[in-house]
C-alpha positions as YAML, in Angstrom:
chain: A
units: angstrom
residues:
- id: 1
  name: MET
  ca: [-173.50, 144.95, 62.65]
- id: 2
  name: ALA
  ca: [-175.19, 145.71, 59.13]
- id: 3
  name: ILE
  ca: [-175.11, 149.52, 57.59]
- id: 4
  name: PRO
  ca: [-178.11, 150.33, 56.32]
- id: 5
  name: ASN
  ca: [-178.44, 151.62, 52.46]
- id: 6
  name: LEU
  ca: [-179.22, 154.95, 51.62]
- id: 7
  name: GLU
  ca: [-183.00, 155.03, 50.86]
- id: 8
  name: VAL
  ca: [-183.43, 153.46, 54.65]
- id: 9
  name: LEU
  ca: [-181.27, 156.42, 56.01]
- id: 10
  name: ILE
  ca: [-183.47, 158.72, 53.95]
- id: 11
  name: GLN
  ca: [-186.50, 157.36, 55.44]
- id: 12
  name: LEU
  ca: [-185.11, 157.57, 59.17]
- id: 13
  name: ALA
  ca: [-183.85, 161.03, 58.50]
- id: 14
  name: HIS
  ca: [-187.36, 162.18, 57.32]
- id: 15
  name: ILE
  ca: [-188.71, 160.38, 60.52]
- id: 16
  name: PHE
  ca: [-186.52, 161.97, 63.05]
- id: 17
  name: ASP
  ca: [-186.39, 165.22, 61.13]
- id: 18
  name: VAL
  ca: [-182.67, 165.56, 60.91]
- id: 19
  name: SER
  ca: [-180.35, 165.32, 58.02]
- id: 20
  name: VAL
  ca: [-178.31, 162.04, 56.80]
- id: 21
  name: ASP
  ca: [-175.55, 163.63, 58.07]
- id: 22
  name: GLU
  ca: [-176.62, 163.97, 61.35]
- id: 23
  name: LEU
  ca: [-177.63, 160.02, 61.42]
- id: 24
  name: VAL
  ca: [-174.79, 158.62, 60.44]
- id: 25
  name: GLN
  ca: [-172.18, 161.65, 62.24]
- id: 26
  name: ILE
  ca: [-169.60, 161.88, 59.29]
- id: 27
  name: PRO
  ca: [-168.13, 165.04, 59.17]
- id: 28
  name: LEU
  ca: [-169.38, 166.76, 56.21]
- id: 29
  name: PHE
  ca: [-165.98, 168.65, 55.57]
- id: 30
  name: GLU
  ca: [-162.80, 168.75, 57.10]
- id: 31
  name: SER
  ca: [-162.13, 171.76, 59.22]
- id: 32
  name: SER
  ca: [-159.47, 173.42, 61.44]
- id: 33
  name: PHE
  ca: [-162.27, 175.19, 63.06]
- id: 34
  name: PRO
  ca: [-163.93, 171.96, 64.58]
- id: 35
  name: SER
  ca: [-167.13, 173.80, 65.68]
- id: 36
  name: ILE
  ca: [-168.19, 174.99, 62.05]
- id: 37
  name: ASN
  ca: [-169.48, 171.42, 61.33]
- id: 38
  name: GLY
  ca: [-171.80, 171.36, 64.63]
- id: 39
  name: LEU
  ca: [-172.99, 175.02, 63.68]
- id: 40
  name: TYR
  ca: [-173.33, 173.87, 60.14]
- id: 41
  name: LEU
  ca: [-175.66, 170.72, 61.30]
- id: 42
  name: GLN
  ca: [-177.90, 172.98, 63.24]
- id: 43
  name: LEU
  ca: [-178.98, 175.08, 60.05]
- id: 44
  name: ASN
  ca: [-182.21, 174.49, 58.09]
- id: 45
  name: ARG
  ca: [-181.75, 173.07, 54.60]
- id: 46
  name: GLU
  ca: [-182.09, 176.65, 53.02]
- id: 47
  name: ARG
  ca: [-179.28, 178.18, 55.07]
- id: 48
  name: LYS
  ca: [-177.18, 174.99, 54.78]
- id: 49
  name: GLN
  ca: [-177.63, 175.80, 50.96]
- id: 50
  name: SER
  ca: [-176.73, 179.19, 51.60]
- id: 51
  name: VAL
  ca: [-173.45, 178.17, 53.39]
- id: 52
  name: TYR
  ca: [-172.60, 176.08, 50.30]
- id: 53
  name: TYR
  ca: [-173.01, 178.95, 48.13]
- id: 54
  name: HIS
  ca: [-170.94, 181.40, 50.11]
- id: 55
  name: ALA
  ca: [-168.19, 178.74, 50.18]
- id: 56
  name: ARG
  ca: [-168.03, 178.24, 46.77]
- id: 57
  name: LYS
  ca: [-167.65, 182.10, 46.17]
- id: 58
  name: GLU
  ca: [-164.89, 182.32, 48.21]
- id: 59
  name: LEU
  ca: [-163.44, 179.18, 46.68]
- id: 60
  name: ASN
  ca: [-163.82, 180.94, 43.44]
- id: 61
  name: GLU
  ca: [-162.30, 184.39, 45.03]
- id: 62
  name: GLN
  ca: [-159.38, 182.42, 46.23]
- id: 63
  name: ASN
  ca: [-158.55, 180.57, 42.90]
- id: 64
  name: LYS
  ca: [-158.55, 183.71, 40.84]
- id: 65
  name: ILE
  ca: [-155.02, 184.55, 42.35]
- id: 66
  name: THR
  ca: [-152.40, 182.99, 40.15]
- id: 67
  name: LYS
  ca: [-150.04, 180.81, 41.84]
- id: 68
  name: LEU
  ca: [-146.34, 181.09, 41.98]
- id: 69
  name: SER
  ca: [-145.38, 182.41, 38.50]
- id: 70
  name: ASP
  ca: [-141.80, 182.14, 37.18]
- id: 71
  name: VAL
  ca: [-142.18, 185.21, 34.45]
- id: 72
  name: VAL
  ca: [-144.19, 188.42, 34.62]
- id: 73
  name: GLU
  ca: [-144.78, 190.77, 31.46]
- id: 74
  name: ILE
  ca: [-143.68, 194.24, 32.66]
- id: 75
  name: TYR
  ca: [-144.74, 197.48, 30.99]
- id: 76
  name: GLY
  ca: [-142.24, 199.83, 32.01]
- id: 77
  name: ALA
  ca: [-141.17, 201.66, 35.05]
- id: 78
  name: VAL
  ca: [-143.24, 204.39, 37.59]
- id: 79
  name: SER
  ca: [-141.71, 206.39, 39.72]
- id: 80
  name: ALA
  ca: [-141.70, 206.78, 43.40]
- id: 81
  name: GLY
  ca: [-139.64, 209.59, 43.51]
- id: 82
  name: THR
  ca: [-138.78, 212.39, 40.91]
- id: 83
  name: GLY
  ca: [-141.26, 211.07, 37.89]
- id: 84
  name: GLU
  ca: [-140.75, 208.41, 35.11]
- id: 85
  name: PHE
  ca: [-141.90, 208.33, 31.53]
- id: 86
  name: LEU
  ca: [-144.58, 205.48, 30.69]
- id: 87
  name: SER
  ca: [-144.78, 204.85, 27.12]
- id: 88
  name: ASP
  ca: [-147.98, 204.28, 25.37]
- id: 89
  name: ILE
  ca: [-146.01, 202.20, 22.68]
- id: 90
  name: GLU
  ca: [-146.48, 198.52, 23.18]
- id: 91
  name: TYR
  ca: [-143.35, 197.94, 24.84]
- id: 92
  name: HIS
  ca: [-142.85, 194.77, 27.53]
- id: 93
  name: GLU
  ca: [-140.17, 192.79, 28.75]
- id: 94
  name: SER
  ca: [-140.49, 189.32, 30.32]
- id: 95
  name: VAL
  ca: [-138.90, 189.38, 34.06]
- id: 96
  name: PRO
  ca: [-138.79, 185.96, 36.48]
- id: 97
  name: PHE
  ca: [-140.89, 186.74, 39.46]
- id: 98
  name: ASN
  ca: [-141.33, 184.55, 42.75]
- id: 99
  name: GLY
  ca: [-144.75, 185.23, 44.23]
- id: 100
  name: GLU
  ca: [-148.42, 185.26, 43.75]
- id: 101
  name: VAL
  ca: [-149.61, 187.04, 40.85]
- id: 102
  name: PRO
  ca: [-152.93, 188.74, 41.58]
- id: 103
  name: PRO
  ca: [-155.48, 189.36, 38.82]
- id: 104
  name: HIS
  ca: [-154.24, 192.54, 36.96]
- id: 105
  name: ASP
  ca: [-154.30, 194.10, 33.67]
- id: 106
  name: TYR
  ca: [-150.49, 195.14, 33.42]
- id: 107
  name: ALA
  ca: [-147.54, 195.17, 35.72]
- id: 108
  name: VAL
  ca: [-144.64, 198.00, 36.06]
- id: 109
  name: THR
  ca: [-141.56, 198.25, 38.10]
- id: 110
  name: VAL
  ca: [-141.23, 201.07, 40.97]
- id: 111
  name: ASN
  ca: [-138.17, 203.17, 40.28]
- id: 112
  name: GLY
  ca: [-137.23, 205.17, 43.62]
- id: 113
  name: ASN
  ca: [-138.15, 205.18, 47.23]
- id: 114
  name: SER
  ca: [-140.81, 207.57, 47.84]
- id: 115
  name: MET
  ca: [-143.58, 205.04, 48.60]
- id: 116
  name: GLU
  ca: [-141.39, 203.03, 51.04]
- id: 117
  name: PRO
  ca: [-142.18, 201.02, 53.34]
- id: 118
  name: MET
  ca: [-145.10, 199.76, 50.89]
- id: 119
  name: PHE
  ca: [-143.14, 199.41, 47.60]
- id: 120
  name: THR
  ca: [-139.38, 199.29, 47.37]
- id: 121
  name: ASP
  ca: [-137.09, 200.30, 44.48]
- id: 122
  name: LYS
  ca: [-137.44, 197.90, 41.84]
- id: 123
  name: GLN
  ca: [-140.18, 196.10, 43.22]
- id: 124
  name: ILE
  ca: [-142.94, 194.90, 40.62]
- id: 125
  name: ILE
  ca: [-146.45, 196.12, 41.19]
- id: 126
  name: PHE
  ca: [-149.56, 194.96, 39.55]
- id: 127
  name: VAL
  ca: [-152.08, 197.40, 38.46]
- id: 128
  name: LYS
  ca: [-155.86, 197.45, 37.12]
- id: 129
  name: ARG
  ca: [-156.51, 199.77, 34.36]
- id: 130
  name: THR
  ca: [-158.95, 202.63, 35.42]
- id: 131
  name: LYS
  ca: [-159.37, 206.34, 34.97]
- id: 132
  name: GLU
  ca: [-161.18, 206.80, 38.39]
- id: 133
  name: ALA
  ca: [-159.69, 206.38, 41.91]
- id: 134
  name: ARG
  ca: [-161.05, 207.13, 45.47]
- id: 135
  name: SER
  ca: [-159.36, 209.14, 48.11]
- id: 136
  name: GLY
  ca: [-156.85, 206.57, 49.69]
- id: 137
  name: GLN
  ca: [-156.35, 204.28, 46.89]
- id: 138
  name: ILE
  ca: [-152.75, 203.89, 45.53]
- id: 139
  name: VAL
  ca: [-152.80, 205.02, 42.09]
- id: 140
  name: ILE
  ca: [-150.88, 204.94, 38.81]
- id: 141
  name: ALA
  ca: [-151.08, 208.66, 37.58]
- id: 142
  name: LYS
  ca: [-149.57, 210.90, 34.76]
- id: 143
  name: TYR
  ca: [-148.70, 214.06, 36.45]
- id: 144
  name: ASP
  ca: [-148.84, 217.12, 34.28]
- id: 145
  name: GLY
  ca: [-149.32, 215.23, 30.87]
- id: 146
  name: SER
  ca: [-145.91, 213.71, 31.08]
- id: 147
  name: ASN
  ca: [-144.04, 211.97, 34.21]
- id: 148
  name: VAL
  ca: [-145.78, 208.68, 35.61]
- id: 149
  name: TYR
  ca: [-146.02, 208.00, 39.55]
- id: 150
  name: VAL
  ca: [-147.04, 205.71, 41.86]
- id: 151
  name: LYS
  ca: [-148.40, 207.60, 44.72]
- id: 152
  name: LYS
  ca: [-151.55, 207.65, 47.26]
- id: 153
  name: LEU
  ca: [-154.55, 209.83, 46.05]
- id: 154
  name: VAL
  ca: [-155.85, 212.00, 48.94]
- id: 155
  name: ILE
  ca: [-158.77, 214.14, 48.45]
- id: 156
  name: ASP
  ca: [-159.67, 216.11, 51.87]
- id: 157
  name: GLU
  ca: [-160.68, 219.88, 52.92]
- id: 158
  name: GLN
  ca: [-157.20, 220.87, 51.55]
- id: 159
  name: GLY
  ca: [-157.71, 219.69, 48.08]
- id: 160
  name: TYR
  ca: [-156.62, 217.16, 45.55]
- id: 161
  name: ARG
  ca: [-152.98, 215.76, 46.03]
- id: 162
  name: LEU
  ca: [-150.62, 212.64, 45.24]
- id: 163
  name: VAL
  ca: [-148.82, 211.84, 48.26]
- id: 164
  name: SER
  ca: [-145.49, 210.00, 48.99]
- id: 165
  name: LEU
  ca: [-145.47, 207.69, 51.85]
- id: 166
  name: ASN
  ca: [-141.73, 208.42, 52.46]
- id: 167
  name: LYS
  ca: [-142.13, 211.63, 54.27]
- id: 168
  name: ASP
  ca: [-138.94, 212.90, 52.86]
- id: 169
  name: TYR
  ca: [-141.08, 213.74, 49.42]
- id: 170
  name: ASN
  ca: [-143.44, 216.44, 49.23]
- id: 171
  name: ASP
  ca: [-146.93, 216.17, 47.96]
- id: 172
  name: LEU
  ca: [-147.75, 216.92, 44.38]
- id: 173
  name: ILE
  ca: [-150.77, 219.63, 44.46]
- id: 174
  name: ILE
  ca: [-153.44, 218.82, 41.70]
- id: 175
  name: ASP
  ca: [-155.10, 222.00, 40.93]
- id: 176
  name: ASN
  ca: [-155.39, 224.60, 37.87]
- id: 177
  name: ASP
  ca: [-151.79, 224.37, 37.11]
- id: 178
  name: HIS
  ca: [-151.16, 220.90, 37.89]
- id: 179
  name: ASN
  ca: [-153.50, 218.24, 36.59]
- id: 180
  name: ILE
  ca: [-153.28, 214.38, 36.85]
- id: 181
  name: GLU
  ca: [-154.32, 211.55, 34.38]
- id: 182
  name: VAL
  ca: [-155.28, 208.25, 36.50]
- id: 183
  name: LEU
  ca: [-153.73, 205.37, 34.58]
- id: 184
  name: GLY
  ca: [-154.69, 202.48, 37.12]
- id: 185
  name: THR
  ca: [-154.83, 201.44, 40.72]
- id: 186
  name: VAL
  ca: [-152.56, 199.30, 42.48]
- id: 187
  name: VAL
  ca: [-153.49, 195.51, 43.13]
- id: 188
  name: LEU
  ca: [-152.84, 195.39, 46.89]
...
């Protein structure tokens, strides 16, 4: 049996108002979700293009995660406990790290257990530098101008506070007597 050339396939597809892929029944892409090929084939050209662009966007997002790394630059420590001084001085050390490294501006080490079970003592966390945060975000914040903490920022009817996930620790109240400076949000 002869296999038609591409021009003939294109003409046949036009005559029958189907795609070339439908004529030759070659899967467009391997999938662990077999029904996706069937769904894709039912879409018109514009919607197929939309699926393609969405898949490209998802792939680009996925590829933003740096694969396993063996060294991470640590820029100090933050307290998950009683407070830690994070210097503005350009200090850093290279430490071995085994895991996925997300896009981030800097990395720090957690000191203490007030953010357990999310973060453990000596864990490396990755931070996006920002001065703004929303309620519910895990932040790196300077409290009362000196000590730097990793805490959950909560803004509700009770006011503003930095909250430990470990219930053995009290909240740090933010008011006229106690202020914070958000230094970044933790990349989760």
